[in-house]
XYZ file of C-alpha atoms in Angstrom:
629
model
C -2.468 -34.790 -63.111
C 0.550 -32.945 -61.848
C 2.912 -34.982 -59.760
C 2.674 -32.755 -56.696
C -1.113 -32.999 -56.745
C -1.142 -36.783 -56.639
C -2.634 -38.133 -53.456
C -0.930 -41.175 -52.077
C -0.027 -42.888 -48.838
C 2.666 -41.287 -46.771
C 2.696 -38.067 -48.793
C 2.919 -34.866 -46.778
C 0.804 -31.884 -47.657
C 2.967 -29.132 -49.068
C 2.664 -25.645 -47.636
C 2.359 -22.674 -49.926
C 4.050 -19.464 -48.930
C 1.912 -16.448 -49.697
C 3.632 -13.144 -50.419
C 3.301 -10.722 -47.507
C 4.446 -7.191 -47.000
C 7.810 -6.964 -45.334
C 7.685 -5.125 -42.009
C 11.302 -4.124 -42.239
C 12.269 -0.945 -43.981
C 14.597 -1.248 -46.887
C 15.356 -0.482 -50.475
C 13.482 -3.544 -51.664
C 10.138 -1.896 -51.188
C 9.428 -2.994 -47.614
C 7.401 -0.779 -45.302
C 9.524 1.916 -43.751
C 9.212 2.686 -40.083
C 6.848 5.441 -39.053
C 8.615 8.646 -38.105
C 5.596 9.610 -35.983
C 5.541 6.462 -33.845
C 8.378 7.637 -31.614
C 6.916 11.103 -31.199
C 3.503 9.731 -30.317
C 5.010 7.267 -27.847
C 6.881 10.139 -26.206
C 3.677 12.182 -25.953
C 1.725 9.284 -24.433
C 4.521 8.506 -21.961
C 4.611 12.173 -20.967
C 0.854 12.138 -20.376
C 1.185 9.128 -18.083
C 4.038 10.796 -16.197
C 1.928 13.939 -15.769
C -0.906 11.814 -14.400
C 1.465 10.289 -11.848
C 2.748 13.764 -10.951
C -0.858 14.906 -10.479
C -1.473 12.120 -7.961
C 1.819 12.755 -6.134
C 1.037 16.470 -5.877
C -2.350 15.664 -4.318
C -0.795 13.224 -1.833
C 1.789 15.811 -0.782
C -0.426 18.906 -0.648
C -3.832 17.464 0.241
C -5.679 19.213 -2.579
C -5.342 19.478 -6.323
C -7.154 20.048 -9.599
C -10.045 17.600 -9.947
C -9.369 14.535 -12.139
C -8.902 15.351 -15.821
C -11.017 12.357 -16.756
C -14.038 12.437 -19.124
C -16.191 10.376 -16.744
C -16.122 13.309 -14.314
C -18.407 15.138 -16.761
C -21.273 12.992 -15.444
C -21.226 14.940 -12.179
C -21.404 18.231 -14.059
C -24.366 17.074 -16.142
C -26.220 15.493 -13.217
C -25.382 17.815 -10.326
C -23.894 20.927 -11.920
C -20.464 20.272 -10.379
C -18.123 21.872 -12.927
C -14.801 20.037 -12.813
C -11.640 19.656 -14.871
C -12.900 16.441 -16.458
C -15.975 18.171 -17.868
C -13.895 21.016 -19.293
C -11.405 18.596 -20.870
C -14.131 16.388 -22.367
C -15.980 19.395 -23.786
C -12.837 20.808 -25.383
C -11.903 17.370 -26.734
C -15.281 16.976 -28.443
C -15.058 20.483 -29.896
C -11.542 19.773 -31.185
C -12.727 16.493 -32.707
C -15.500 18.326 -34.547
C -12.767 20.257 -36.379
C -9.633 18.119 -36.518
C -11.087 14.641 -36.207
C -10.387 12.013 -33.596
C -6.789 12.910 -32.747
C -7.291 13.324 -28.973
C -7.696 9.554 -28.651
C -4.534 8.754 -30.574
C -2.320 11.355 -28.939
C -3.831 12.001 -25.504
C -5.343 8.850 -23.957
C -3.573 6.818 -21.276
C -5.597 3.708 -22.179
C -4.425 4.042 -25.782
C -0.874 4.118 -24.436
C -1.429 0.787 -22.687
C -3.066 -0.756 -25.756
C -0.246 0.377 -28.014
C 2.276 -0.973 -25.506
C 0.499 -4.332 -25.555
C 0.445 -4.422 -29.362
C 4.161 -3.551 -29.419
C 4.993 -6.319 -26.913
C 2.960 -8.847 -28.876
C 4.739 -7.838 -32.063
C 8.094 -8.320 -30.329
C 6.888 -11.800 -29.384
C 6.048 -12.501 -33.013
C 2.291 -12.120 -32.564
C 0.210 -9.608 -34.480
C -3.265 -8.964 -33.016
C -5.968 -9.481 -35.625
C -8.922 -7.089 -35.497
C -12.236 -8.572 -34.452
C -14.853 -6.983 -36.702
C -18.556 -6.725 -35.907
C -21.368 -4.754 -37.518
C -23.404 -4.267 -34.322
C -20.963 -4.289 -31.410
C -19.287 -1.105 -32.698
C -22.389 0.826 -31.604
C -22.042 -0.198 -27.953
C -19.695 2.707 -27.055
C -22.263 5.220 -28.336
C -25.123 3.492 -26.478
C -23.119 3.545 -23.241
C -22.151 7.188 -23.793
C -25.818 8.131 -24.165
C -26.592 6.199 -20.978
C -23.824 7.964 -19.050
C -24.208 11.514 -20.276
C -27.712 11.921 -21.745
C -30.030 9.529 -19.932
C -29.566 11.156 -16.464
C -30.761 14.483 -17.856
C -33.730 12.872 -19.614
C -34.721 11.014 -16.453
C -34.264 14.009 -14.161
C -36.208 16.336 -16.436
C -39.046 14.171 -17.710
C -39.399 10.931 -15.716
C -38.444 11.564 -12.084
C -41.246 11.995 -9.539
C -39.835 15.394 -8.633
C -38.973 17.074 -11.921
C -35.753 19.078 -12.005
C -34.471 21.726 -14.418
C -32.956 20.619 -17.710
C -29.748 22.447 -16.794
C -28.690 22.099 -13.134
C -27.345 24.967 -11.084
C -23.596 25.033 -11.641
C -21.003 25.104 -8.868
C -17.203 25.235 -8.898
C -15.530 21.867 -8.295
C -12.259 22.513 -10.098
C -10.285 21.920 -6.890
C -10.703 18.808 -4.766
C -9.262 17.395 -1.562
C -10.439 13.858 -2.349
C -8.881 13.191 -5.739
C -9.453 9.420 -5.657
C -13.104 9.544 -4.530
C -14.536 8.648 -7.947
C -11.873 6.078 -8.858
C -11.775 2.387 -7.938
C -9.335 1.196 -5.251
C -5.778 0.542 -6.398
C -6.377 -3.208 -6.010
C -9.138 -2.872 -8.633
C -7.451 -0.216 -10.783
C -4.513 -2.498 -11.622
C -6.592 -5.389 -13.081
C -8.854 -2.766 -14.673
C -5.933 -1.295 -16.613
C -4.614 -4.767 -17.437
C -7.946 -5.934 -18.872
C -8.748 -2.730 -20.757
C -5.201 -2.053 -21.924
C -3.865 -5.539 -22.616
C -6.438 -8.348 -22.591
C -8.751 -6.531 -25.001
C -5.886 -6.024 -27.451
C -4.844 -9.677 -27.286
C -8.313 -10.900 -28.198
C -9.924 -8.023 -30.112
C -6.944 -6.500 -31.880
C -5.169 -3.159 -31.611
C -7.334 -0.558 -29.910
C -9.949 -3.231 -29.232
C -11.138 -1.437 -26.110
C -11.615 1.786 -28.073
C -13.652 -0.016 -30.727
C -16.044 -1.968 -28.535
C -15.998 -0.557 -25.006
C -14.940 3.097 -24.690
C -18.012 5.325 -24.191
C -16.040 8.509 -24.805
C -15.040 7.089 -28.170
C -18.756 6.737 -28.881
C -19.083 10.527 -28.906
C -15.722 11.077 -30.594
C -16.693 8.724 -33.438
C -19.861 10.726 -34.121
C -17.981 14.031 -33.952
C -15.319 12.676 -36.309
C -17.966 12.061 -38.976
C -18.538 15.792 -39.421
C -14.930 16.913 -38.946
C -13.347 18.576 -42.009
C -9.876 17.551 -40.832
C -9.012 14.113 -42.261
C -6.283 11.960 -43.757
C -6.459 12.687 -47.498
C -4.667 11.472 -50.623
C -3.054 12.926 -53.717
C -2.864 11.396 -57.191
C 0.554 9.932 -56.332
C -1.032 6.990 -54.500
C -0.113 3.634 -56.089
C -2.252 1.440 -53.780
C 0.783 -0.308 -52.280
C -1.111 -0.961 -49.031
C 1.689 0.157 -46.728
C -0.732 2.538 -45.015
C -3.228 -0.192 -44.155
C -0.489 -2.577 -43.036
C 0.921 -0.049 -40.583
C -2.384 1.319 -39.253
C -2.900 0.377 -35.594
C -6.556 1.437 -35.708
C -7.561 -1.366 -38.098
C -8.587 1.060 -40.852
C -8.512 -0.061 -44.496
C -6.673 3.101 -45.460
C -5.704 2.192 -49.026
C -9.275 1.208 -49.918
C -10.862 4.276 -48.372
C -8.538 6.785 -50.005
C -9.010 5.026 -53.341
C -12.807 5.170 -53.184
C -13.323 8.458 -51.329
C -10.058 10.376 -51.544
C -9.868 10.400 -47.764
C -10.149 8.184 -44.685
C -13.773 8.061 -43.530
C -13.606 5.325 -40.864
C -14.377 6.950 -37.453
C -11.883 4.526 -35.927
C -9.046 6.579 -37.440
C -7.294 8.295 -34.533
C -4.986 10.482 -36.597
C -1.852 8.710 -35.382
C -0.299 9.782 -38.722
C 1.604 6.510 -39.145
C 0.015 5.972 -42.556
C 1.178 9.410 -43.697
C 4.684 8.716 -42.468
C 5.146 5.316 -44.142
C 3.677 6.188 -47.545
C 6.563 5.639 -50.016
C 5.177 8.294 -52.378
C 4.200 10.811 -49.689
C 0.722 10.661 -51.182
C -1.119 10.880 -47.853
C -1.507 14.036 -45.825
C -3.700 15.588 -43.161
C -5.890 18.304 -44.608
C -9.275 19.988 -44.564
C -12.144 19.403 -46.926
C -15.478 17.647 -47.097
C -16.305 15.518 -44.024
C -16.906 11.772 -43.880
C -20.636 12.291 -43.458
C -20.759 13.332 -47.123
C -19.854 9.779 -48.162
C -22.965 7.773 -48.937
C -21.480 4.276 -49.001
C -18.512 3.268 -46.823
C -15.866 0.827 -47.964
C -17.100 -2.761 -47.809
C -15.534 -4.805 -45.017
C -15.404 -8.535 -44.471
C -17.117 -9.654 -41.278
C -16.563 -13.098 -39.757
C -20.006 -13.184 -38.138
C -23.376 -13.965 -39.668
C -26.316 -11.782 -38.703
C -27.670 -14.330 -36.183
C -24.186 -14.439 -34.643
C -24.078 -10.632 -34.557
C -27.380 -10.533 -32.658
C -26.238 -13.304 -30.334
C -23.032 -11.354 -29.727
C -24.969 -8.283 -28.618
C -27.038 -10.439 -26.255
C -23.910 -12.035 -24.791
C -22.292 -8.620 -24.358
C -25.343 -7.253 -22.555
C -25.638 -10.245 -20.219
C -21.913 -10.301 -19.477
C -21.909 -6.576 -18.764
C -24.814 -6.893 -16.323
C -23.125 -9.891 -14.702
C -19.877 -8.134 -13.843
C -20.763 -4.438 -13.533
C -20.465 -3.492 -9.861
C -20.284 -7.121 -8.728
C -18.921 -7.169 -5.154
C -19.249 -3.372 -5.399
C -15.821 -3.511 -7.049
C -16.019 -3.649 -10.857
C -16.446 -0.171 -12.423
C -18.386 0.377 -15.624
C -15.410 0.710 -17.982
C -13.838 -2.455 -16.620
C -17.158 -4.268 -17.026
C -17.324 -3.097 -20.650
C -13.834 -4.432 -21.295
C -14.671 -7.776 -19.684
C -17.930 -8.034 -21.635
C -16.201 -7.363 -24.952
C -13.665 -10.134 -24.313
C -16.396 -12.499 -23.112
C -18.368 -11.874 -26.292
C -15.351 -12.669 -28.440
C -14.646 -15.883 -26.519
C -18.253 -17.095 -26.651
C -18.394 -16.530 -30.404
C -14.966 -18.095 -30.900
C -15.956 -21.213 -28.946
C -19.155 -21.360 -31.001
C -17.088 -21.228 -34.191
C -14.771 -23.846 -32.758
C -17.586 -26.381 -32.498
C -19.451 -25.432 -35.687
C -16.751 -24.599 -38.259
C -14.334 -27.222 -39.576
C -11.239 -25.025 -39.522
C -10.411 -22.424 -36.903
C -7.188 -20.690 -35.919
C -6.004 -18.110 -33.404
C -2.708 -16.217 -33.770
C -1.642 -18.720 -36.403
C -2.269 -21.713 -34.165
C -4.774 -24.232 -35.468
C -7.644 -24.741 -33.051
C -9.608 -27.067 -35.304
C -8.467 -28.699 -38.503
C -10.672 -30.676 -40.899
C -13.354 -30.968 -38.256
C -11.056 -32.163 -35.447
C -10.216 -29.979 -32.457
C -6.460 -29.853 -31.924
C -4.607 -29.979 -28.610
C -4.175 -26.207 -28.803
C -7.899 -25.955 -29.478
C -8.702 -27.877 -26.312
C -6.407 -25.612 -24.295
C -7.996 -22.517 -25.826
C -11.528 -23.831 -25.229
C -10.690 -24.726 -21.623
C -9.269 -21.273 -20.913
C -12.225 -19.634 -22.649
C -14.726 -21.688 -20.647
C -12.927 -20.747 -17.431
C -13.305 -17.042 -18.307
C -16.940 -17.542 -19.342
C -17.593 -19.587 -16.196
C -16.266 -16.773 -14.022
C -18.657 -14.434 -15.847
C -21.577 -16.753 -15.135
C -20.514 -17.029 -11.497
C -20.312 -13.234 -11.231
C -23.776 -12.998 -12.747
C -25.172 -15.391 -10.140
C -23.571 -13.385 -7.328
C -24.720 -10.097 -8.850
C -28.290 -11.375 -9.197
C -28.516 -12.228 -5.501
C -26.736 -9.018 -4.492
C -29.235 -6.960 -6.490
C -32.280 -8.898 -5.268
C -31.116 -8.635 -1.666
C -30.445 -4.919 -2.008
C -33.901 -4.303 -3.475
C -35.503 -6.139 -0.550
C -33.324 -4.201 1.911
C -34.435 -0.893 0.420
C -38.113 -1.863 0.798
C -37.868 -2.183 4.606
C -39.486 0.976 5.972
C -38.733 0.994 9.716
C -36.632 4.048 10.691
C -33.175 3.247 12.028
C -33.757 5.263 15.214
C -36.853 3.263 16.119
C -35.239 -0.060 15.245
C -32.227 0.736 17.435
C -34.371 1.823 20.394
C -34.708 -1.719 21.776
C -32.902 -5.076 21.499
C -35.676 -6.646 19.412
C -37.383 -4.343 16.890
C -39.705 -6.981 15.411
C -42.779 -5.545 17.155
C -42.564 -2.512 14.843
C -42.309 -4.459 11.609
C -45.193 -4.740 9.155
C -45.926 -7.989 7.285
C -44.337 -6.448 4.188
C -41.249 -5.543 6.206
C -40.982 -9.084 7.543
C -41.306 -10.535 4.035
C -38.648 -8.198 2.645
C -36.319 -8.941 5.550
C -36.595 -12.680 4.981
C -36.150 -12.317 1.218
C -33.198 -9.958 1.587
C -31.492 -12.219 4.130
C -31.769 -15.217 1.816
C -30.439 -13.440 -1.259
C -27.578 -11.613 0.450
C -26.609 -14.762 2.364
C -26.504 -16.750 -0.882
C -24.344 -14.099 -2.513
C -22.017 -14.085 0.500
C -21.747 -17.886 0.521
C -20.513 -18.149 -3.085
C -18.590 -14.861 -3.378
C -14.943 -14.862 -4.377
C -14.415 -11.413 -2.848
C -15.908 -9.502 0.064
C -18.698 -7.092 -0.812
C -18.128 -4.426 1.812
C -21.456 -2.740 1.016
C -23.596 -5.877 1.063
C -22.260 -7.069 4.434
C -23.718 -4.192 6.509
C -27.023 -4.528 4.655
C -27.185 -8.209 5.559
C -26.172 -7.347 9.129
C -29.046 -4.876 9.406
C -31.546 -7.399 8.058
C -30.249 -9.988 10.544
C -30.711 -7.516 13.392
C -34.237 -6.658 12.293
C -34.971 -10.371 12.041
C -33.903 -10.936 15.640
C -30.470 -12.477 14.964
C -28.449 -9.975 16.972
C -25.282 -12.048 17.374
C -25.075 -12.617 13.630
C -25.578 -8.897 13.000
C -22.722 -7.997 15.354
C -20.417 -10.511 13.662
C -21.242 -9.247 10.160
C -20.724 -5.612 11.134
C -17.273 -6.486 12.461
C -16.459 -8.184 9.151
C -17.811 -5.155 7.311
C -15.576 -2.789 9.243
C -12.523 -4.943 8.517
C -13.220 -4.613 4.778
C -14.046 -0.888 4.795
C -12.343 2.459 5.198
C -13.335 5.977 6.164
C -17.001 6.835 6.553
C -18.273 3.370 5.623
C -16.092 1.765 8.291
C -17.144 4.373 10.848
C -20.835 3.683 10.190
C -20.439 -0.096 10.489
C -18.649 0.323 13.815
C -21.292 2.807 14.987
C -24.168 0.428 14.229
C -22.241 -2.406 15.864
C -21.714 -0.284 18.984
C -25.378 0.742 19.068
C -26.564 -2.881 18.848
C -24.074 -3.900 21.548
C -25.468 -1.140 23.771
C -28.994 -2.482 23.281
C -27.803 -5.954 24.294
C -26.069 -4.463 27.377
C -22.567 -5.386 26.239
C -21.335 -1.919 27.136
C -17.569 -2.441 27.281
C -17.489 -4.010 23.815
C -19.846 -1.295 22.592
C -17.523 1.403 23.919
C -14.542 -0.124 22.107
C -16.496 -0.294 18.835
C -17.683 3.299 19.151
C -14.166 4.523 19.931
C -12.948 2.862 16.724
C -15.796 4.510 14.840
C -14.813 7.947 16.090
C -11.187 7.320 15.166
C -12.362 7.004 11.560
C -14.824 9.887 11.683
C -14.497 12.211 14.710
C -17.449 14.223 13.349
C -19.899 11.288 13.631
C -22.032 12.837 16.389
C -24.431 9.895 16.697
C -21.482 7.718 17.694
C -20.694 10.220 20.469
C -24.242 9.961 21.809
C -24.002 6.165 21.856
C -20.569 6.383 23.476
C -22.056 8.491 26.242
C -24.643 5.761 26.871
C -21.890 3.135 27.172
C -19.982 5.283 29.657
C -23.130 6.010 31.693
C -24.014 2.334 32.005
C -20.410 1.494 32.948
C -20.664 3.931 35.852
C -18.517 6.646 34.273
C -21.284 9.177 34.620
C -19.313 12.420 34.621
C -17.456 11.326 31.529
C -20.789 10.434 29.907
C -22.194 13.883 30.686
C -19.106 15.475 29.144
C -19.552 13.424 25.955
C -23.250 14.292 25.667
C -22.591 17.992 26.266
C -19.949 17.940 23.554
C -22.450 16.326 21.167
C -25.133 18.922 21.931
C -22.611 21.738 21.516
C -21.796 20.436 18.048
C -25.452 19.822 17.122
C -28.148 21.335 19.409
C -30.854 19.546 17.384
C -29.963 16.181 18.935
C -33.042 15.742 21.116
C -31.861 12.368 22.436
C -28.552 13.771 23.714
C -30.383 16.655 25.404
C -32.831 14.201 26.997
C -29.927 12.121 28.282
C -28.419 15.248 29.837
C -31.785 16.188 31.365
C -32.089 12.727 32.924
C -28.464 12.721 34.063
C -28.708 16.065 35.848
C -32.052 15.031 37.357
C -30.386 11.947 38.851
C -27.862 14.259 40.518
C -30.601 16.581 41.812
C -29.530 19.460 39.565
C -33.040 20.572 38.617
C -31.941 23.746 36.828
C -29.679 21.981 34.348
C -32.206 19.171 33.957
C -35.015 21.555 33.010
C -32.693 23.484 30.694
C -31.801 20.419 28.647
C -35.337 19.032 28.720
C -36.611 22.276 27.215
C -33.858 22.148 24.606
C -34.876 18.588 23.722
C -38.543 19.562 23.476
C -37.753 22.434 21.124
C -36.273 19.993 18.598
C -38.622 17.042 19.121
C -41.191 16.667 16.318
C -44.856 16.008 17.068
C -44.434 12.402 16.055
C -45.620 9.629 18.396
C -42.990 7.241 17.048
C -40.224 9.709 17.806
C -41.484 10.262 21.366
C -41.814 6.524 21.909
C -38.278 6.013 20.613
C -36.970 8.609 23.082
C -38.874 6.904 25.879
C -37.363 3.532 25.036
C -33.827 4.949 24.974
C -34.300 6.769 28.280
C -35.831 3.698 29.902
C -32.866 1.634 28.760
C -30.418 3.762 30.785
C -32.655 3.950 33.853
C -34.053 7.458 33.394
C -37.585 6.206 34.071
C -39.301 9.460 35.035
C -38.339 11.253 31.842
C -39.037 8.114 29.819
C -42.608 7.934 31.140
C -43.184 11.534 30.049
C -42.173 10.593 26.507
C -44.470 7.538 26.505
C -47.389 9.663 27.706
C -46.775 12.248 24.991
C -46.722 9.510 22.350
C -50.109 8.238 23.608
C -51.508 11.771 23.600
C -50.443 12.226 19.965
C -51.757 8.795 18.951
C -54.078 6.977 21.403
C -53.421 3.674 19.644
C -50.006 3.680 21.310
C -51.820 2.924 24.585
C -51.932 -0.697 23.402
C -48.150 -0.771 23.502
C -46.565 -1.647 26.798
C -43.579 0.427 27.786
C -40.595 -1.625 28.976
């Protein structure tokens, strides 16, 4: 036996250095630097600067071209709103059908972030290893079909009211609300960090593109039939420089050897492989497409088929757990989180089932024993996974509470007509209110962030359930977490409930805040008039109601208030005028008449209120059983 192979006490295991390709360029045959890398970096930086300029121009001028973002195409497909995003996405797919998937490599801001992350990791001495899966690569296509095809299928064939296959188109190329379809800045920053950096660290270069980008799902299919590809001449010597330099994880040297071209749809035509080839054997050219290849190059996959299936299940559950949790996490961010979660779950599984495991060259488990680094990795992974599970628990209760909320059938106007609306609730309504309160309260109790959409829903259920004080408190919290129309509505409902409970000064303050957010919220003006009337500011109340009717003559309640107000002053002519106006827009609905009667009774306009009660009884004699206040 050779001396170095002898096993004995105190002997250290010798390491064996394996030959690797030298990253540095040189005359000794090392890989030369890509001449295209700098150009592509400049293009991607320019694109990001143009995006910033686009936002600045909108902030300065108040209107701009609609976002040049592929996701905007959903609104064109669903609603017919033709925007810049739809035009860009359509042209990008058409270009990919001819030239291959170059738009991703040269025109995507997320690619820029991923390449920046890979570059920073390389500077730190870390090279991201690609995570390869047979099944997870199809997730982008599945999500793309869900985003861009499923809405049309549902609208055309499955919806209760069928709609045309192609919607009526309208021009939405210019917008005044550029950020309307984007997440808040506080969400956008972690979104870009997760999708542009975290995915690369765990999944390898362009990891988000491979396992999470729905637009890439369509581009990958289009690339299969594109005649434009990276091709090879007979000068290729299989040195492997092309594969070593590829940031898209393509086995370039194998594919060009077997097929004479690159067929992997992950190739984004960065042209680095062409640039570094020492024999200039690679080039971009036109010829037969990848779809003509019957058998792709064999790849090594670290996962067994049961692990592949488990990975898909984990991805699906993680995605459902985080998508729209707290009404904050957008779909693309959820896809990025789910892809990382899947990797970590499978890595932890390998850590406890495989004797030797490593990550970025650090041993996590050696000869069956988990190392200190392995414990740190497992702890961090379990923290990430635990946050996913927590988000899933919150999301479950948010969804269940929202479903119960949507099943409550009492109209808002009738519910807000008296301090306690429980007399109008059916047994099903009561059951849904109780169920919704429990689920939304549980979600609120364990939430890490405020769900500004769930809070007003819980507040409404609390009000319907008779817990008025709790409803007022929750609506105030909602308003503090909201902006614009959502904030205005929360403050309006808070003011309306305060009016019903005769807290008129506080109601007036809430309604004034509502109108500061949305001066065009006419219902808040009507409620504000009621507050002023009950505070003795009757002329001011009349002025507010008249302004509301001038803006919307169909507001029967405001006209009734004016009729009652003028009647109290003995101005019969004006009273009759507004009563007739109210009648002309009052439907023949006993509930609506009863609601008007309750509102009029609440402000002391008893005579007019009694007329509304009598009309409700005439339309439906069963209302005689109800006692007017």
